[in-house]
Tab-separated table of C-alpha atoms in Angstrom:
chain	number	residue	atom	x	y	z
A	657	MET	CA	150.654	8.495	226.917
A	658	LEU	CA	153.661	10.129	226.368
A	659	TYR	CA	155.502	7.269	226.415
A	660	ILE	CA	153.329	5.511	223.239
A	661	CYS	CA	153.701	8.768	221.409
A	662	PHE	CA	157.511	8.611	221.718
A	663	LEU	CA	157.442	4.629	220.705
A	664	ILE	CA	155.213	5.702	217.386
A	665	TYR	CA	157.586	8.659	216.639
A	666	TYR	CA	160.724	6.204	216.775
A	667	SER	CA	159.023	3.442	214.792
A	668	VAL	CA	158.333	5.793	212.182
A	669	GLN	CA	161.637	7.396	212.171
A	670	LYS	CA	163.119	4.198	211.977
A	671	ARG	CA	160.766	3.073	209.071
A	672	ILE	CA	161.984	6.374	207.347
A	673	THR	CA	165.609	5.872	207.673
A	674	GLU	CA	165.429	2.268	206.524
A	675	GLU	CA	163.544	3.495	203.391
A	676	GLU	CA	166.124	6.511	202.940
A	677	ILE	CA	168.923	3.533	203.420
A	678	ALA	CA	167.213	1.656	200.618
A	679	LEU	CA	166.950	4.169	198.440
A	680	ILE	CA	170.424	5.583	198.579
A	681	VAL	CA	171.605	1.756	197.979
A	682	TYR	CA	169.365	1.589	194.897
A	683	VAL	CA	170.411	4.735	193.769
A	684	VAL	CA	174.137	3.857	194.446
A	685	PHE	CA	173.655	0.407	192.912
A	686	PHE	CA	172.104	2.036	189.619
A	687	VAL	CA	174.955	4.663	189.411
A	688	LEU	CA	177.708	2.121	189.595
A	689	THR	CA	175.669	0.013	187.108
A	690	ILE	CA	175.725	2.927	184.500
A	691	VAL	CA	179.348	3.526	185.296
A	692	VAL	CA	180.345	-0.139	184.749
A	693	VAL	CA	178.405	-0.102	181.610
A	694	PHE	CA	179.869	3.224	180.194
A	695	VAL	CA	183.463	1.839	181.196
A	696	VAL	CA	182.846	-1.652	179.608
A	697	PHE	CA	181.335	0.011	176.817
A	698	PHE	CA	184.398	2.516	176.416
A	699	LEU	CA	186.863	0.019	176.481
A	700	THR	CA	185.090	-2.176	174.144
A	701	PHE	CA	184.815	0.788	171.898
A	702	GLN	CA	188.605	1.612	172.359
A	703	LYS	CA	189.916	-2.112	171.588
A	704	ARG	CA	187.983	-2.151	168.439
A	705	LYS	CA	189.168	1.182	167.756
A	706	ASN	CA	192.816	0.021	168.357
A	707	GLN	CA	192.435	-3.128	166.174
A	708	LEU	CA	190.849	-1.094	163.195
A	709	LEU	CA	194.197	1.174	163.336
A	710	LEU	CA	196.435	-1.751	163.458
A	711	LYS	CA	194.620	-3.226	160.675
A	712	ASN	CA	195.066	-0.016	158.785
A	713	ILE	CA	198.375	0.068	159.659
A	714	GLU	CA	199.151	-3.184	158.391
A	715	GLN	CA	197.145	-2.737	155.379
A	716	GLN	CA	199.137	0.249	154.405
A	717	LYS	CA	202.271	-1.621	155.251
A	718	GLN	CA	201.562	-4.335	152.977
A	719	PHE	CA	200.348	-1.769	150.316
A	720	ASP	CA	203.815	0.280	150.886
A	721	GLN	CA	205.695	-3.191	150.433
A	722	GLU	CA	203.822	-4.283	147.518
A	723	LEU	CA	204.413	-0.753	145.895
A	724	ILE	CA	208.386	-0.897	146.777
A	725	LYS	CA	208.101	-4.617	145.101
A	726	THR	CA	206.777	-3.454	142.186
A	727	GLN	CA	209.111	-0.703	141.796
A	728	GLN	CA	211.745	-3.017	142.374
A	729	GLU	CA	210.675	-5.417	139.825
A	730	ILE	CA	210.460	-2.473	137.108
A	731	GLN	CA	213.621	-1.265	138.000
A	732	GLU	CA	215.355	-4.752	137.532
A	733	GLN	CA	213.394	-5.114	134.431
A	734	THR	CA	215.092	-2.029	133.169
A	735	LEU	CA	218.285	-2.949	134.382
A	736	LYS	CA	218.023	-6.276	133.236
A	737	ASN	CA	217.180	-4.952	129.584
A	738	VAL	CA	220.086	-2.591	129.812
A	739	GLY	CA	222.530	-5.151	130.606
A	740	ARG	CA	221.738	-7.511	127.750
A	741	GLU	CA	221.904	-4.133	125.399
A	742	LEU	CA	225.458	-3.781	126.601
A	743	HIS	CA	226.372	-7.382	126.378
A	744	ASP	CA	224.614	-8.123	123.209
A	745	ASN	CA	224.996	-5.032	121.046
A	746	VAL	CA	227.450	-2.880	122.247
A	747	GLY	CA	229.585	-5.582	123.500
A	748	GLN	CA	229.427	-7.239	119.849
A	749	LEU	CA	230.234	-3.967	118.460
A	750	LEU	CA	233.415	-3.533	120.578
A	751	ALA	CA	234.375	-7.432	119.735
A	752	PHE	CA	234.013	-6.409	116.383
A	753	ALA	CA	236.035	-3.072	116.378
A	754	THR	CA	238.917	-5.126	118.514
A	755	MET	CA	238.822	-7.596	115.799
A	756	GLN	CA	239.213	-5.031	113.076
A	757	MET	CA	241.922	-2.864	114.776
A	758	ASN	CA	243.862	-6.490	115.200
A	759	SER	CA	243.357	-6.875	110.897
A	760	VAL	CA	244.690	-3.262	110.759
A	761	SER	CA	247.664	-4.037	113.132
A	762	ARG	CA	248.972	-7.050	111.048
A	763	ASN	CA	249.262	-4.626	107.791
A	764	ALA	CA	250.206	-1.257	109.414
A	765	THR	CA	253.728	0.252	108.896
A	766	GLU	CA	255.883	0.393	111.804
A	767	ASP	CA	255.224	3.753	113.269
A	768	LEU	CA	251.796	3.080	113.007
A	769	LYS	CA	251.659	-0.099	114.961
A	770	SER	CA	252.200	1.525	118.325
A	771	LYS	CA	248.937	3.610	118.123
A	772	VAL	CA	246.940	0.671	116.640
A	773	ALA	CA	248.175	-1.589	119.558
A	774	ASN	CA	247.014	1.111	122.345
A	775	ALA	CA	243.743	1.629	120.187
A	776	SER	CA	243.310	-2.124	120.154
A	777	GLU	CA	244.252	-2.223	124.120
A	778	ALA	CA	241.906	0.217	124.833
A	779	LEU	CA	238.901	-1.263	122.685
A	780	LYS	CA	239.873	-4.718	124.904
A	781	GLU	CA	239.805	-3.021	128.164
A	782	SER	CA	236.426	-0.934	127.085
A	783	LEU	CA	234.859	-4.444	126.047
A	784	ALA	CA	235.932	-6.142	129.435
A	785	GLU	CA	234.435	-3.116	131.373
A	786	VAL	CA	231.148	-3.239	129.496
A	787	ARG	CA	231.070	-7.117	130.211
A	788	ALA	CA	231.444	-6.772	133.780
A	789	LEU	CA	228.951	-4.015	134.174
A	790	SER	CA	226.232	-5.944	132.303
A	791	LYS	CA	227.221	-8.502	134.881
A	792	SER	CA	226.273	-6.006	137.435
A	793	LEU	CA	222.935	-4.822	135.897
A	794	ASN	CA	221.496	-8.086	134.525
A	795	SER	CA	219.618	-9.843	137.844
A	796	ASP	CA	219.555	-13.207	136.218
A	797	VAL	CA	223.452	-12.902	135.711
A	798	ILE	CA	223.471	-11.859	139.479
A	799	GLN	CA	221.276	-14.949	140.626
A	800	ASN	CA	223.659	-17.367	138.598
A	801	MET	CA	226.743	-16.120	140.112
A	802	GLY	CA	225.493	-16.037	143.357
A	803	PHE	CA	225.969	-12.713	145.669
A	804	LYS	CA	229.870	-12.928	146.672
A	805	ALA	CA	230.925	-13.643	143.374
A	806	THR	CA	228.962	-10.581	142.195
A	807	VAL	CA	230.419	-8.008	144.726
A	808	GLU	CA	233.606	-9.377	143.622
A	809	ASN	CA	233.011	-8.727	140.190
A	810	GLU	CA	231.979	-5.272	140.842
A	811	ILE	CA	234.799	-4.646	143.162
A	812	ASN	CA	237.428	-5.791	140.405
A	813	ARG	CA	235.348	-3.357	137.976
A	814	LEU	CA	236.105	-0.499	140.119
A	815	ASN	CA	239.837	-1.253	140.311
A	816	LYS	CA	240.041	-1.703	136.502
A	817	SER	CA	238.324	1.638	136.166
A	818	GLY	CA	241.149	3.403	138.007
A	819	LEU	CA	238.621	5.641	139.617
A	820	ILE	CA	238.745	4.119	142.980
A	821	GLU	CA	240.829	1.616	145.204
A	822	ALA	CA	238.705	-1.096	146.284
A	823	SER	CA	239.290	-4.039	148.050
A	824	LEU	CA	236.810	-6.994	149.538
A	825	LYS	CA	237.032	-8.982	152.767
A	826	ILE	CA	235.363	-12.002	153.524
A	827	LYS	CA	234.925	-13.705	156.767
A	828	GLY	CA	233.149	-16.964	157.600
A	829	LYS	CA	232.249	-19.715	155.119
A	830	ASP	CA	230.171	-18.476	152.197
A	831	GLN	CA	226.556	-19.172	152.396
A	832	ASN	CA	224.445	-19.187	148.833
A	833	LEU	CA	221.652	-17.258	150.079
A	834	GLU	CA	218.125	-19.323	149.570
A	835	ASN	CA	216.116	-16.436	148.653
A	836	LYS	CA	217.676	-15.566	145.398
A	837	LYS	CA	215.704	-12.432	145.060
A	838	ASP	CA	217.166	-11.167	148.744
A	839	GLU	CA	220.822	-11.569	146.593
A	840	ILE	CA	219.650	-8.892	144.013
A	841	ILE	CA	218.297	-6.275	146.491
A	842	LEU	CA	221.325	-6.478	148.851
A	843	PHE	CA	223.630	-6.314	145.773
A	844	ARG	CA	221.338	-3.089	144.696
A	845	ILE	CA	222.220	-1.702	148.131
A	846	ILE	CA	225.810	-1.903	148.097
A	847	GLN	CA	225.847	-0.826	144.464
A	848	GLU	CA	223.922	2.322	145.233
A	849	PHE	CA	226.512	3.186	148.005
A	850	LEU	CA	229.469	2.791	145.439
A	851	SER	CA	227.557	4.933	143.074
A	852	ASN	CA	226.943	7.683	145.581
A	853	THR	CA	230.769	7.297	146.657
A	854	LEU	CA	232.014	7.767	143.208
A	855	LYS	CA	229.564	10.619	142.582
A	856	TYR	CA	230.265	12.775	145.702
A	857	ALA	CA	232.722	11.208	148.187
A	858	GLU	CA	235.953	12.333	146.230
A	859	ALA	CA	237.160	9.235	148.118
A	860	GLU	CA	240.653	7.554	147.266
A	861	THR	CA	239.485	3.964	148.759
A	862	LEU	CA	236.324	2.037	149.243
A	863	LYS	CA	236.472	-1.133	151.355
A	864	VAL	CA	233.645	-3.739	151.499
A	865	TYR	CA	233.532	-6.461	154.194
A	866	LEU	CA	231.266	-9.670	154.314
A	867	ASP	CA	230.644	-11.520	157.542
A	868	TYR	CA	229.249	-14.858	157.233
A	869	GLY	CA	227.511	-15.799	160.478
A	870	ILE	CA	225.447	-18.899	161.733
A	871	ASP	CA	222.095	-17.072	161.137
A	872	LYS	CA	223.001	-13.881	159.573
A	873	LEU	CA	225.014	-11.601	157.136
A	874	LYS	CA	226.941	-8.932	158.222
A	875	ILE	CA	227.831	-6.269	155.657
A	876	LYS	CA	230.258	-3.276	156.013
A	877	VAL	CA	231.017	-0.727	153.370
A	878	LYS	CA	233.438	2.319	153.945
A	879	ASP	CA	234.964	5.059	151.941
A	880	ASP	CA	237.450	7.420	152.969
A	881	GLY	CA	235.847	10.512	151.204
A	882	VAL	CA	234.627	13.856	152.560
A	883	GLY	CA	231.500	12.652	154.269
A	884	PHE	CA	228.554	14.569	155.193
A	885	ASP	CA	226.190	15.725	158.001
A	886	VAL	CA	223.565	12.656	157.846
A	887	GLU	CA	221.097	14.664	160.166
A	888	SER	CA	220.852	17.675	158.069
A	889	ALA	CA	221.495	15.993	154.884
A	890	GLU	CA	218.864	16.199	152.079
A	891	GLN	CA	217.098	12.671	151.878
A	892	GLY	CA	218.213	12.135	148.233
A	893	SER	CA	216.883	9.006	146.310
A	894	GLY	CA	219.969	7.014	146.751
A	895	MET	CA	219.658	7.021	150.347
A	896	THR	CA	215.953	6.442	150.161
A	897	ASN	CA	216.471	3.717	147.875
A	898	MET	CA	218.742	2.071	150.149
A	899	LYS	CA	216.512	2.266	153.269
A	900	LYS	CA	213.293	1.017	151.379
A	901	ARG	CA	215.299	-2.115	150.098
A	902	ALA	CA	216.616	-2.589	153.739
A	903	GLU	CA	213.068	-2.378	155.078
A	904	LEU	CA	211.805	-4.896	152.212
A	905	LEU	CA	214.248	-7.450	153.404
A	906	GLY	CA	214.190	-6.802	157.299
A	907	VAL	CA	217.445	-5.702	157.318
A	908	GLU	CA	219.301	-3.835	160.243
A	909	PHE	CA	220.521	-0.667	158.195
A	910	SER	CA	222.653	1.730	159.618
A	911	LEU	CA	224.637	4.766	157.486
A	912	LYS	CA	226.933	6.918	159.603
A	913	SER	CA	228.927	9.961	158.093
A	914	LYS	CA	230.734	12.863	159.302
A	915	PRO	CA	232.399	15.672	157.467
A	916	LYS	CA	236.151	14.579	156.572
A	917	LYS	CA	235.644	11.235	158.102
A	918	GLY	CA	234.204	9.379	155.312
A	919	THR	CA	230.889	7.217	155.253
A	920	VAL	CA	230.073	3.782	156.675
A	921	LEU	CA	227.001	1.470	155.626
A	922	ASN	CA	226.671	-1.218	158.000
A	923	LEU	CA	223.837	-3.980	157.082
A	924	THR	CA	222.653	-7.222	159.123
A	925	TYR	CA	220.564	-9.646	157.022
A	926	PRO	CA	218.856	-12.357	158.870
A	927	TYR	CA	218.896	-15.493	156.455
A	928	ARG	CA	215.361	-15.782	155.065
A	929	LYS	CA	213.663	-19.242	153.370
A	930	ALA	CA	212.929	-18.798	149.813
C-alpha cells in the first residue's frame, strides 16, 4: 500500500515538473520572441532614421552648393559688367586722352614737351593697366584666354603696378581644362589670395606655381609677408570665399601661415569633365 502511494506521488510530481518545464520553455520562447521583435523594430527604425538624416544632409549639401553657385553667378555677372565698363568706357576715355596728349605734344613748346610726354606715358600705362584689369574681371575673356594665360596676365599686371614683385613657374604640359567654369573659379581663388596679399601682407614678393599632372593640377601661391595665426584669425569674407569655391569644385584646399613667415596657399584640382 505504501509502495502504491509512493508511485502515485512520484507520477504527480513528474507531471507537475514536466508542466513547469513546458511553461518555462513557453515563457522563455515568448520573451525571446518579444526581444527579437523589439530588436528588429529598433534596428529598422534606426536604419530608417539614418537614411532620413543622410537624405537631409544630402539635400542641405545640394542646397548649399546651389546657393554658392547662384552667388558665384551673381558675382561673376557683376565682375563681367565692371570689366566691360572698364574696357569700353574707361578704356576709350583713356585712349582718347592719350591721343589728345600726343596732339598737344606736337604743338607744345620745348619746355612743356617733357611734361606732356610724361603725362602721355602715364596715360598709356593707365590704359594698359585698365585693359589688363578688365581681362581679369570679365569671365568671358578668362574662358577665351584659358587659365594659364589669365594667371600670366594677372602676374604681369601686378609687376606693372609696382606694388609687388610677382613670378610664375609652370611645371608639366599645359592642359586646357575641359570644364571652363572651373577655370574661372580656380582663378578667382588665386585672385582672392593676391588681393589679400596686397591689402594685408605687406609682402615684397609673391610666387605662383602651376604643376600640371596627369590627372590633377596642383597650384601653390606664396608670399613673404607678415603672415598671421590661422587658428586664431577671424574668418573673413576673403578666406571664406576661397574655401567655399574650393568645396564647390572638390578641390583639396590648404592655407598655411605664421606671423612673420608669410602665407602659403595649396590647391589640388582633379580634372573634371564638362
